[in-house]
Every structure is written in structure tokens, then in C-alpha cells.
């Protein structure tokens, strides 16, 4: 289903959920977006939506929705925890159980946003 929302409306929905968005440009050309997200436990998770090799239009609302949905669908919680646990400070502050709960909640929030974008 194609959205009737504009690109700006999509970006506004994401930002209204507390996620800041920065344009990613190369040689003055918009190539994607960096979404600055945080888990409830305060772990900064950058989501990079890269349109350079996707054959999609970075300024098309439907393509942005598709790229966001694809990213969220493919989040591997185990991998995210493993990457973060390489940092001693993180390991000192989060047990494995806390990490799992934190990242499951983070992914669930992103899935809710993905669903809202499709409406």
C-alpha cells in the first residue's frame, strides 16, 4: 500500500517519537538519513538509512518507509547486544538480562513507528 503522506510528514512522525534525523550527504547530494535513537536504558543507537545502492529515491516517502521497515525488521538483538558488550563501560552498567530487556523494548518501539508510518 502506498502512503498518502509526504516525506516531511514521515520525517515529522519519526521526530515526534524522540528520534532526531540528520541528512547524510556526499558531494552535496542527499544519500540517506541518520536517525539518532536511544534505548530506554540510554544506549545510543544510530540507524543509517542509506539510499546510495538501493535504487530508491531518498526523497520519496514510500521509499523512506520501505527502508525504515526493512532496517527495523532486520535488527538482530543478539548482535546489537554483542556489539555493545565489547565496551567495558556498557558491561559494567548492564547485565545480559538488562541488555535483552532494553533492546527488545527498543526494537518494539521501532516496530510501532514502522506500523504507524504505513497507516
CSV table of N, CA and C in Angstrom, one decimal:
chain,number,residue,atom,x,y,z
A,1,UNK,N,0.8,-1.2,0.0
A,1,UNK,CA,0.0,0.0,0.0
A,1,UNK,C,0.9,1.2,0.0
A,2,UNK,N,0.6,2.1,-0.9
A,2,UNK,CA,1.3,3.4,-1.0
A,2,UNK,C,0.8,4.4,0.0
A,3,UNK,N,1.6,5.2,0.6
A,3,UNK,CA,1.2,6.2,1.6
A,3,UNK,C,0.7,7.4,0.9
A,4,UNK,N,-0.1,8.1,1.5
A,4,UNK,CA,-0.6,9.5,1.1
A,4,UNK,C,0.2,10.6,1.8
A,5,UNK,N,1.1,10.1,2.7
A,5,UNK,CA,1.9,11.1,3.5
A,5,UNK,C,3.0,11.6,2.6
A,6,UNK,N,3.4,12.9,2.9
A,6,UNK,CA,4.5,13.5,2.3
A,6,UNK,C,5.8,13.0,3.0
A,7,UNK,N,6.9,13.2,2.4
A,7,UNK,CA,8.2,12.9,3.0
A,7,UNK,C,8.3,13.7,4.3
A,8,UNK,N,8.0,15.0,4.3
A,8,UNK,CA,8.1,15.8,5.6
A,8,UNK,C,7.2,15.2,6.7
A,9,UNK,N,6.0,14.7,6.3
A,9,UNK,CA,5.1,14.2,7.3
A,9,UNK,C,5.7,12.9,7.9
A,10,UNK,N,6.4,12.1,7.1
A,10,UNK,CA,7.0,10.9,7.6
A,10,UNK,C,8.2,11.3,8.5
A,11,UNK,N,9.0,12.2,8.1
A,11,UNK,CA,10.1,12.7,9.0
A,11,UNK,C,9.6,13.3,10.3
A,12,UNK,N,8.5,14.0,10.2
A,12,UNK,CA,7.8,14.6,11.4
A,12,UNK,C,7.4,13.5,12.4
A,13,UNK,N,6.8,12.4,11.9
A,13,UNK,CA,6.3,11.3,12.7
A,13,UNK,C,7.5,10.7,13.5
A,14,UNK,N,8.6,10.5,12.8
A,14,UNK,CA,9.7,9.9,13.4
A,14,UNK,C,10.3,10.8,14.5
A,15,UNK,N,10.4,12.1,14.1
A,15,UNK,CA,11.0,13.1,15.1
A,15,UNK,C,10.0,13.2,16.3
A,16,UNK,N,8.7,13.1,16.1
A,16,UNK,CA,7.8,13.2,17.2
A,16,UNK,C,8.0,12.1,18.2
A,17,UNK,N,8.6,11.0,17.8
A,17,UNK,CA,8.9,9.9,18.7
A,17,UNK,C,10.2,10.0,19.4
A,18,UNK,N,10.8,11.2,19.3
A,18,UNK,CA,12.0,11.5,20.0
A,18,UNK,C,13.3,11.1,19.3
A,19,UNK,N,13.2,10.9,18.0
A,19,UNK,CA,14.3,10.5,17.2
A,19,UNK,C,14.8,11.6,16.3
A,20,UNK,N,16.0,12.1,16.5
A,20,UNK,CA,16.5,13.2,15.7
A,20,UNK,C,17.0,12.6,14.4
A,21,UNK,N,16.8,13.4,13.3
A,21,UNK,CA,17.2,13.0,12.0
A,21,UNK,C,18.1,14.0,11.4
A,22,UNK,N,19.2,13.4,10.8
A,22,UNK,CA,20.2,14.3,10.1
A,22,UNK,C,20.3,13.7,8.7
A,23,UNK,N,20.4,14.7,7.8
A,23,UNK,CA,20.6,14.3,6.4
A,23,UNK,C,22.1,13.8,6.2
A,24,UNK,N,22.2,12.7,5.4
A,24,UNK,CA,23.6,12.3,5.1
A,24,UNK,C,23.8,12.6,3.6
A,25,UNK,N,24.9,13.4,3.4
A,25,UNK,CA,25.2,13.9,2.1
A,25,UNK,C,26.6,13.5,1.7
A,26,UNK,N,26.8,13.3,0.4
A,26,UNK,CA,28.1,13.1,-0.2
A,26,UNK,C,28.2,14.0,-1.4
A,27,UNK,N,29.3,14.8,-1.4
A,27,UNK,CA,29.5,15.7,-2.5
A,27,UNK,C,28.2,16.6,-2.8
A,28,UNK,N,27.6,17.0,-1.7
A,28,UNK,CA,26.5,17.9,-1.8
A,28,UNK,C,25.2,17.2,-2.2
A,29,UNK,N,25.2,15.9,-2.3
A,29,UNK,CA,24.0,15.2,-2.7
A,29,UNK,C,23.4,14.4,-1.6
A,30,UNK,N,22.1,14.5,-1.3
A,30,UNK,CA,21.5,13.7,-0.2
A,30,UNK,C,21.5,12.2,-0.6
A,31,UNK,N,22.1,11.4,0.3
A,31,UNK,CA,22.2,10.0,0.1
A,31,UNK,C,21.5,9.1,1.1
A,32,UNK,N,21.0,9.8,2.2
A,32,UNK,CA,20.3,9.0,3.2
A,32,UNK,C,20.1,9.8,4.4
A,33,UNK,N,19.7,9.1,5.5
A,33,UNK,CA,19.4,9.7,6.7
A,33,UNK,C,20.0,9.0,7.9
A,34,UNK,N,20.5,9.7,8.9
A,34,UNK,CA,20.9,9.2,10.1
A,34,UNK,C,19.9,9.4,11.2
A,35,UNK,N,19.4,8.4,11.8
A,35,UNK,CA,18.4,8.5,12.9
A,35,UNK,C,19.1,8.2,14.2
A,36,UNK,N,19.0,9.2,15.1
A,36,UNK,CA,19.7,9.1,16.4
A,36,UNK,C,18.7,8.6,17.4
A,37,UNK,N,18.8,7.3,17.7
A,37,UNK,CA,17.8,6.7,18.6
A,37,UNK,C,18.5,6.3,19.9
A,38,UNK,N,17.7,6.1,21.0
A,38,UNK,CA,18.2,5.7,22.3
A,38,UNK,C,17.3,4.6,22.8
A,39,UNK,N,17.9,3.6,23.4
A,39,UNK,CA,17.1,2.6,24.2
A,39,UNK,C,16.6,3.3,25.4
A,40,UNK,N,15.7,2.6,26.1
A,40,UNK,CA,15.2,3.2,27.4
A,40,UNK,C,16.3,3.3,28.4
A,41,UNK,N,17.3,2.4,28.3
A,41,UNK,CA,18.4,2.4,29.2
A,41,UNK,C,19.5,3.4,28.9
A,42,UNK,N,19.2,4.2,27.8
A,42,UNK,CA,20.1,5.3,27.4
A,42,UNK,C,21.2,4.9,26.4
A,43,UNK,N,21.1,3.8,25.8
A,43,UNK,CA,22.2,3.4,24.8
A,43,UNK,C,21.8,4.0,23.5
A,44,UNK,N,22.8,4.8,23.0
A,44,UNK,CA,22.6,5.5,21.7
A,44,UNK,C,22.8,4.5,20.5
A,45,UNK,N,21.8,4.4,19.7
A,45,UNK,CA,21.8,3.5,18.6
A,45,UNK,C,21.5,4.4,17.3
A,46,UNK,N,22.5,4.5,16.5
A,46,UNK,CA,22.4,5.2,15.2
A,46,UNK,C,21.8,4.3,14.2
A,47,UNK,N,20.8,4.7,13.5
A,47,UNK,CA,20.2,4.0,12.4
A,47,UNK,C,20.6,4.8,11.1
A,48,UNK,N,21.3,4.1,10.2
A,48,UNK,CA,21.7,4.8,9.0
A,48,UNK,C,20.8,4.2,7.9
A,49,UNK,N,20.0,5.0,7.3
A,49,UNK,CA,19.2,4.6,6.1
A,49,UNK,C,19.9,5.1,4.9
A,50,UNK,N,20.6,4.2,4.2
A,50,UNK,CA,21.4,4.5,3.0
A,50,UNK,C,20.7,4.2,1.7
A,51,UNK,N,20.5,5.2,0.9
A,51,UNK,CA,19.8,5.0,-0.4
A,51,UNK,C,20.8,5.0,-1.6
A,52,UNK,N,22.1,5.0,-1.4
A,52,UNK,CA,23.0,5.1,-2.5
A,52,UNK,C,23.0,3.8,-3.4
A,53,UNK,N,22.8,2.7,-2.8
A,53,UNK,CA,22.9,1.5,-3.7
A,53,UNK,C,21.5,0.7,-3.7
A,54,UNK,N,20.5,1.3,-3.2
A,54,UNK,CA,19.2,0.7,-3.1
A,54,UNK,C,18.4,0.8,-4.4
A,55,UNK,N,18.7,1.8,-5.2
A,55,UNK,CA,17.8,2.0,-6.4
A,55,UNK,C,16.5,2.7,-6.0
A,56,UNK,N,16.5,3.3,-4.8
A,56,UNK,CA,15.4,4.0,-4.3
A,56,UNK,C,15.6,5.5,-4.2
A,57,UNK,N,14.6,6.3,-4.1
A,57,UNK,CA,14.7,7.7,-4.1
A,57,UNK,C,14.7,8.2,-2.7
A,58,UNK,N,15.7,8.8,-2.2
A,58,UNK,CA,15.9,9.3,-0.9
A,58,UNK,C,14.8,10.4,-0.5
A,59,UNK,N,14.2,11.0,-1.5
A,59,UNK,CA,13.2,12.0,-1.3
A,59,UNK,C,11.8,11.5,-1.5
A,60,UNK,N,11.6,10.2,-1.6
A,60,UNK,CA,10.3,9.6,-1.8
A,60,UNK,C,9.8,9.0,-0.5
A,61,UNK,N,8.6,9.4,-0.1
A,61,UNK,CA,8.0,9.0,1.2
A,61,UNK,C,7.9,7.4,1.3
A,62,UNK,N,7.4,6.8,0.2
A,62,UNK,CA,7.2,5.4,0.2
A,62,UNK,C,8.6,4.6,0.3
A,63,UNK,N,9.6,5.1,-0.4
A,63,UNK,CA,10.9,4.5,-0.3
A,63,UNK,C,11.5,4.7,1.1
A,64,UNK,N,11.2,5.8,1.8
A,64,UNK,CA,11.7,6.0,3.1
A,64,UNK,C,11.0,5.0,4.1
A,65,UNK,N,9.7,4.9,3.9
A,65,UNK,CA,9.0,3.9,4.7
A,65,UNK,C,9.6,2.5,4.5
A,66,UNK,N,9.7,2.1,3.3
A,66,UNK,CA,10.3,0.8,3.0
A,66,UNK,C,11.7,0.6,3.6
A,67,UNK,N,12.5,1.6,3.5
A,67,UNK,CA,13.9,1.5,4.0
A,67,UNK,C,13.9,1.4,5.5
A,68,UNK,N,13.0,2.2,6.2
A,68,UNK,CA,12.9,2.1,7.6
A,68,UNK,C,12.4,0.8,8.1
A,69,UNK,N,11.3,0.3,7.4
A,69,UNK,CA,10.7,-1.0,7.8
A,69,UNK,C,11.7,-2.1,7.6
A,70,UNK,N,12.5,-2.1,6.5
A,70,UNK,CA,13.5,-3.1,6.3
A,70,UNK,C,14.5,-3.1,7.3
A,71,UNK,N,15.0,-1.9,7.7
A,71,UNK,CA,16.0,-1.8,8.8
A,71,UNK,C,15.5,-2.4,10.1
A,72,UNK,N,14.3,-2.0,10.5
A,72,UNK,CA,13.7,-2.5,11.7
A,72,UNK,C,13.5,-4.0,11.7
A,73,UNK,N,13.0,-4.5,10.6
A,73,UNK,CA,12.7,-5.9,10.5
A,73,UNK,C,14.0,-6.7,10.7
A,74,UNK,N,15.1,-6.2,10.2
A,74,UNK,CA,16.4,-6.9,10.2
A,74,UNK,C,17.3,-6.7,11.4
A,75,UNK,N,16.8,-5.9,12.4
A,75,UNK,CA,17.6,-5.7,13.6
A,75,UNK,C,17.7,-7.1,14.3
A,76,UNK,N,19.0,-7.4,14.6
A,76,UNK,CA,19.3,-8.7,15.3
A,76,UNK,C,19.7,-8.2,16.7
A,77,UNK,N,18.8,-8.5,17.7
A,77,UNK,CA,19.0,-8.0,19.0
A,77,UNK,C,20.3,-8.7,19.6
A,78,UNK,N,20.5,-9.9,19.4
A,78,UNK,CA,21.7,-10.6,19.9
A,78,UNK,C,23.0,-9.9,19.4
A,79,UNK,N,23.0,-9.5,18.1
A,79,UNK,CA,24.1,-8.9,17.5
A,79,UNK,C,24.3,-7.5,18.1
A,80,UNK,N,23.2,-6.8,18.3
A,80,UNK,CA,23.3,-5.4,18.9
A,80,UNK,C,23.9,-5.5,20.3
A,81,UNK,N,23.4,-6.5,21.1
A,81,UNK,CA,24.0,-6.7,22.5
A,81,UNK,C,25.4,-7.0,22.5
A,82,UNK,N,25.8,-8.0,21.6
A,82,UNK,CA,27.1,-8.4,21.5
A,82,UNK,C,28.1,-7.2,21.1
A,83,UNK,N,27.7,-6.4,20.2
A,83,UNK,CA,28.5,-5.2,19.8
A,83,UNK,C,28.6,-4.3,21.0
A,84,UNK,N,27.6,-4.0,21.7
A,84,UNK,CA,27.7,-3.1,22.9
A,84,UNK,C,28.5,-3.7,24.0
A,85,UNK,N,28.4,-5.0,24.2
A,85,UNK,CA,29.1,-5.6,25.3
A,85,UNK,C,30.6,-5.7,25.1
A,86,UNK,N,31.1,-5.3,23.9
A,86,UNK,CA,32.5,-5.1,23.7
A,86,UNK,C,33.1,-3.9,24.4
A,87,UNK,N,32.2,-3.1,24.9
A,87,UNK,CA,32.6,-1.9,25.6
A,87,UNK,C,32.5,-2.2,27.1
A,88,UNK,N,33.6,-2.1,27.8
A,88,UNK,CA,33.6,-2.4,29.2
A,88,UNK,C,32.7,-1.6,30.1
A,89,UNK,N,32.5,-0.3,29.7
A,89,UNK,CA,31.6,0.6,30.5
A,89,UNK,C,30.2,0.0,30.3
A,90,UNK,N,29.8,-0.4,29.1
A,90,UNK,CA,28.5,-1.0,28.9
A,90,UNK,C,28.3,-2.2,29.8
A,91,UNK,N,29.3,-3.1,29.8
A,91,UNK,CA,29.2,-4.4,30.5
A,91,UNK,C,29.1,-4.1,32.0
A,92,UNK,N,29.8,-3.0,32.5
A,92,UNK,CA,29.7,-2.6,33.9
A,92,UNK,C,28.3,-2.1,34.3
A,93,UNK,N,27.6,-1.6,33.3
A,93,UNK,CA,26.3,-1.0,33.6
A,93,UNK,C,25.1,-1.8,33.3
A,94,UNK,N,25.3,-2.9,32.5
A,94,UNK,CA,24.1,-3.7,32.0
A,94,UNK,C,24.4,-5.2,32.2
A,95,UNK,N,23.6,-5.9,32.9
A,95,UNK,CA,23.7,-7.3,32.9
A,95,UNK,C,23.1,-7.8,31.5
A,96,UNK,N,23.3,-9.1,31.2
A,96,UNK,CA,22.8,-9.6,30.0
A,96,UNK,C,21.3,-9.5,30.0
A,97,UNK,N,20.6,-9.8,31.1
A,97,UNK,CA,19.1,-9.7,31.2
A,97,UNK,C,18.7,-8.3,30.9
A,98,UNK,N,19.4,-7.3,31.6
A,98,UNK,CA,19.0,-5.9,31.3
A,98,UNK,C,19.2,-5.5,29.9
A,99,UNK,N,20.3,-6.0,29.3
A,99,UNK,CA,20.5,-5.7,27.9
A,99,UNK,C,19.4,-6.2,27.0
A,100,UNK,N,19.0,-7.5,27.2
A,100,UNK,CA,18.0,-8.1,26.5
A,100,UNK,C,16.7,-7.4,26.6
A,101,UNK,N,16.3,-7.1,27.8
A,101,UNK,CA,15.0,-6.3,28.0
A,101,UNK,C,15.1,-4.9,27.3
A,102,UNK,N,16.2,-4.3,27.5
A,102,UNK,CA,16.4,-2.9,26.9
A,102,UNK,C,16.3,-2.9,25.4
A,103,UNK,N,17.0,-3.9,24.8
A,103,UNK,CA,17.0,-3.9,23.3
A,103,UNK,C,15.7,-4.5,22.7
A,104,UNK,N,15.0,-5.4,23.4
A,104,UNK,CA,13.7,-5.8,23.0
A,104,UNK,C,12.7,-4.7,23.0
A,105,UNK,N,12.8,-3.9,24.0
A,105,UNK,CA,11.9,-2.7,24.1
A,105,UNK,C,12.2,-1.7,23.0
A,106,UNK,N,13.4,-1.5,22.8
A,106,UNK,CA,13.9,-0.5,21.7
A,106,UNK,C,13.3,-1.0,20.4
A,107,UNK,N,13.5,-2.3,20.1
A,107,UNK,CA,13.1,-2.8,18.8
A,107,UNK,C,11.5,-2.7,18.7
A,108,UNK,N,10.8,-3.0,19.8
A,108,UNK,CA,9.4,-2.9,19.8
A,108,UNK,C,8.9,-1.5,19.5
A,109,UNK,N,9.6,-0.5,20.1
A,109,UNK,CA,9.2,0.9,19.8
A,109,UNK,C,9.4,1.2,18.3
A,110,UNK,N,10.5,0.7,17.8
A,110,UNK,CA,10.8,1.0,16.3
A,110,UNK,C,9.7,0.3,15.5
A,111,UNK,N,9.3,-0.9,15.9
A,111,UNK,CA,8.3,-1.6,15.1
A,111,UNK,C,6.9,-0.9,15.2
A,112,UNK,N,6.6,-0.3,16.3
A,112,UNK,CA,5.4,0.6,16.4
A,112,UNK,C,5.5,1.8,15.5
A,113,UNK,N,6.7,2.4,15.4
A,113,UNK,CA,6.8,3.5,14.5
A,113,UNK,C,6.6,3.0,13.1
A,114,UNK,N,7.2,1.9,12.7
A,114,UNK,CA,7.1,1.4,11.4
A,114,UNK,C,5.7,1.1,11.0
A,115,UNK,N,4.9,0.6,11.9
A,115,UNK,CA,3.5,0.4,11.7
A,115,UNK,C,2.7,1.7,11.5
A,116,UNK,N,3.1,2.7,12.3
A,116,UNK,CA,2.4,4.0,12.2
A,116,UNK,C,2.7,4.6,10.8
A,117,UNK,N,3.9,4.5,10.4
A,117,UNK,CA,4.3,5.1,9.1
A,117,UNK,C,3.5,4.5,7.9
A,118,UNK,N,3.1,3.2,8.1
A,118,UNK,CA,2.4,2.5,7.0
A,118,UNK,C,0.9,2.9,6.9
A,119,UNK,N,0.4,3.6,8.0
A,119,UNK,CA,-1.0,3.9,8.0
A,119,UNK,C,-1.3,5.1,7.1
